Amino acid sequence: TSFSFSDDFFDWKPPLNSRYLVFCMEAASGRKKHNADRRWKEEHYIDLAEMAHEKYGVHAAFIGINDFPALPVKPYFHDFRQKLSLGKTALLLHYSTGYVGNDTGPLHLSNLMKKNSIVIYLREVDMLNNGPLFPELTTRFLNPRDTVAIYPALDNLLLQTK
């Protein structure tokens, strides 16, 4: 099938009725986890999503090409992994409150949608060479040990976009 700009891009609305953040836990594709050293631990993203919900009532929309690890079953976790075209991913980001993820394609798409983002880099060379087009929209972290270091940036992102 060919890409129909009208059908794929303009006619789809995310099936979420709440304020939400988009999370992408991936930084390399496939089960072999090519460049796995670019990936922050998945449980850290789940913890950040929990914190955003507990403190602000924000839902979490998870995207990516992998459907693992399994997400906890929560009414405020929405699993869009392996379910969206590029156009629908762009719309999901467009209607979102912001983006949280590794240095990967969805970060750059979020940046093009002019969304505030939090990005985790695990290698300094990637942070220096693969930055977003609009760095003023992005809070960057280099190899944070845990989620506590990210909490203030997440607070700031969610308070800016109330």
Short mmCIF file of C-alpha atoms in Angstrom, two decimals, residues 26-93:
data_model
loop_
_atom_site.label_atom_id
_atom_site.label_comp_id
_atom_site.label_asym_id
_atom_site.label_seq_id
_atom_site.Cartn_x
_atom_site.Cartn_y
_atom_site.Cartn_z
CA GLU A 26 14.58 1.51 22.55
CA ALA A 27 17.84 2.73 21.11
CA ALA A 28 18.58 -0.20 18.88
CA SER A 29 16.25 -2.58 17.14
CA GLY A 30 15.78 -6.32 17.22
CA ARG A 31 16.05 -8.93 19.93
CA LYS A 32 19.84 -8.96 19.59
CA LYS A 33 19.84 -5.41 20.93
CA HIS A 34 22.47 -4.12 18.55
CA ASN A 35 24.27 -1.30 20.35
CA ALA A 36 22.62 -2.33 23.61
CA ASP A 37 25.06 -0.04 25.38
CA ARG A 38 22.93 2.86 24.08
CA ARG A 39 19.86 1.64 25.96
CA TRP A 40 18.94 2.84 29.43
CA LYS A 41 17.24 0.16 31.52
CA GLU A 42 13.60 -0.35 30.61
CA GLU A 43 12.55 -0.44 34.26
CA HIS A 44 13.78 3.15 34.60
CA TYR A 45 11.30 4.31 31.95
CA ILE A 46 8.51 2.41 33.67
CA ASP A 47 9.47 4.11 36.94
CA LEU A 48 9.36 7.55 35.28
CA ALA A 49 5.95 6.75 33.80
CA GLU A 50 4.72 5.70 37.24
CA MET A 51 6.06 8.91 38.79
CA ALA A 52 4.39 11.06 36.11
CA HIS A 53 1.07 9.37 36.79
CA GLU A 54 1.31 9.42 40.60
CA LYS A 55 2.29 13.08 40.77
CA TYR A 56 0.46 14.58 37.77
CA GLY A 57 -2.15 12.04 36.64
CA VAL A 58 -0.38 11.78 33.27
CA HIS A 59 -0.76 8.61 31.20
CA ALA A 60 2.13 6.90 29.37
CA ALA A 61 2.05 5.92 25.69
CA PHE A 62 4.87 3.48 24.89
CA ILE A 63 6.12 3.29 21.29
CA GLY A 64 8.73 1.27 19.46
CA ILE A 65 9.31 -1.60 17.09
CA ASN A 66 9.82 -4.18 19.85
CA ASP A 67 7.02 -5.51 22.03
CA PHE A 68 9.32 -6.46 24.87
CA PRO A 69 9.69 -6.17 27.74
CA ALA A 70 6.09 -6.71 28.76
CA LEU A 71 4.59 -3.60 30.30
CA PRO A 72 2.87 -3.72 33.67
CA VAL A 73 -0.89 -3.88 33.24
CA LYS A 74 -2.09 -0.46 34.37
CA PRO A 75 -5.04 1.59 33.10
CA TYR A 76 -2.68 4.52 32.51
CA PHE A 77 -0.08 2.56 30.48
CA HIS A 78 -0.90 2.38 26.76
CA ASP A 79 1.14 0.02 24.59
CA PHE A 80 1.45 1.29 21.01
CA ARG A 81 4.62 -0.69 20.31
CA GLN A 82 4.51 -2.39 16.90
CA LYS A 83 1.10 -0.80 16.21
CA LEU A 84 1.71 2.61 14.61
CA SER A 85 2.84 3.81 11.21
CA LEU A 86 5.32 6.67 11.05
CA GLY A 87 2.43 9.09 10.41
CA LYS A 88 0.47 7.84 13.43
CA THR A 89 3.59 8.00 15.58
CA ALA A 90 4.00 11.64 14.52
CA LEU A 91 0.38 12.36 15.46
CA LEU A 92 0.74 10.56 18.80
CA LEU A 93 3.71 12.83 19.51
#
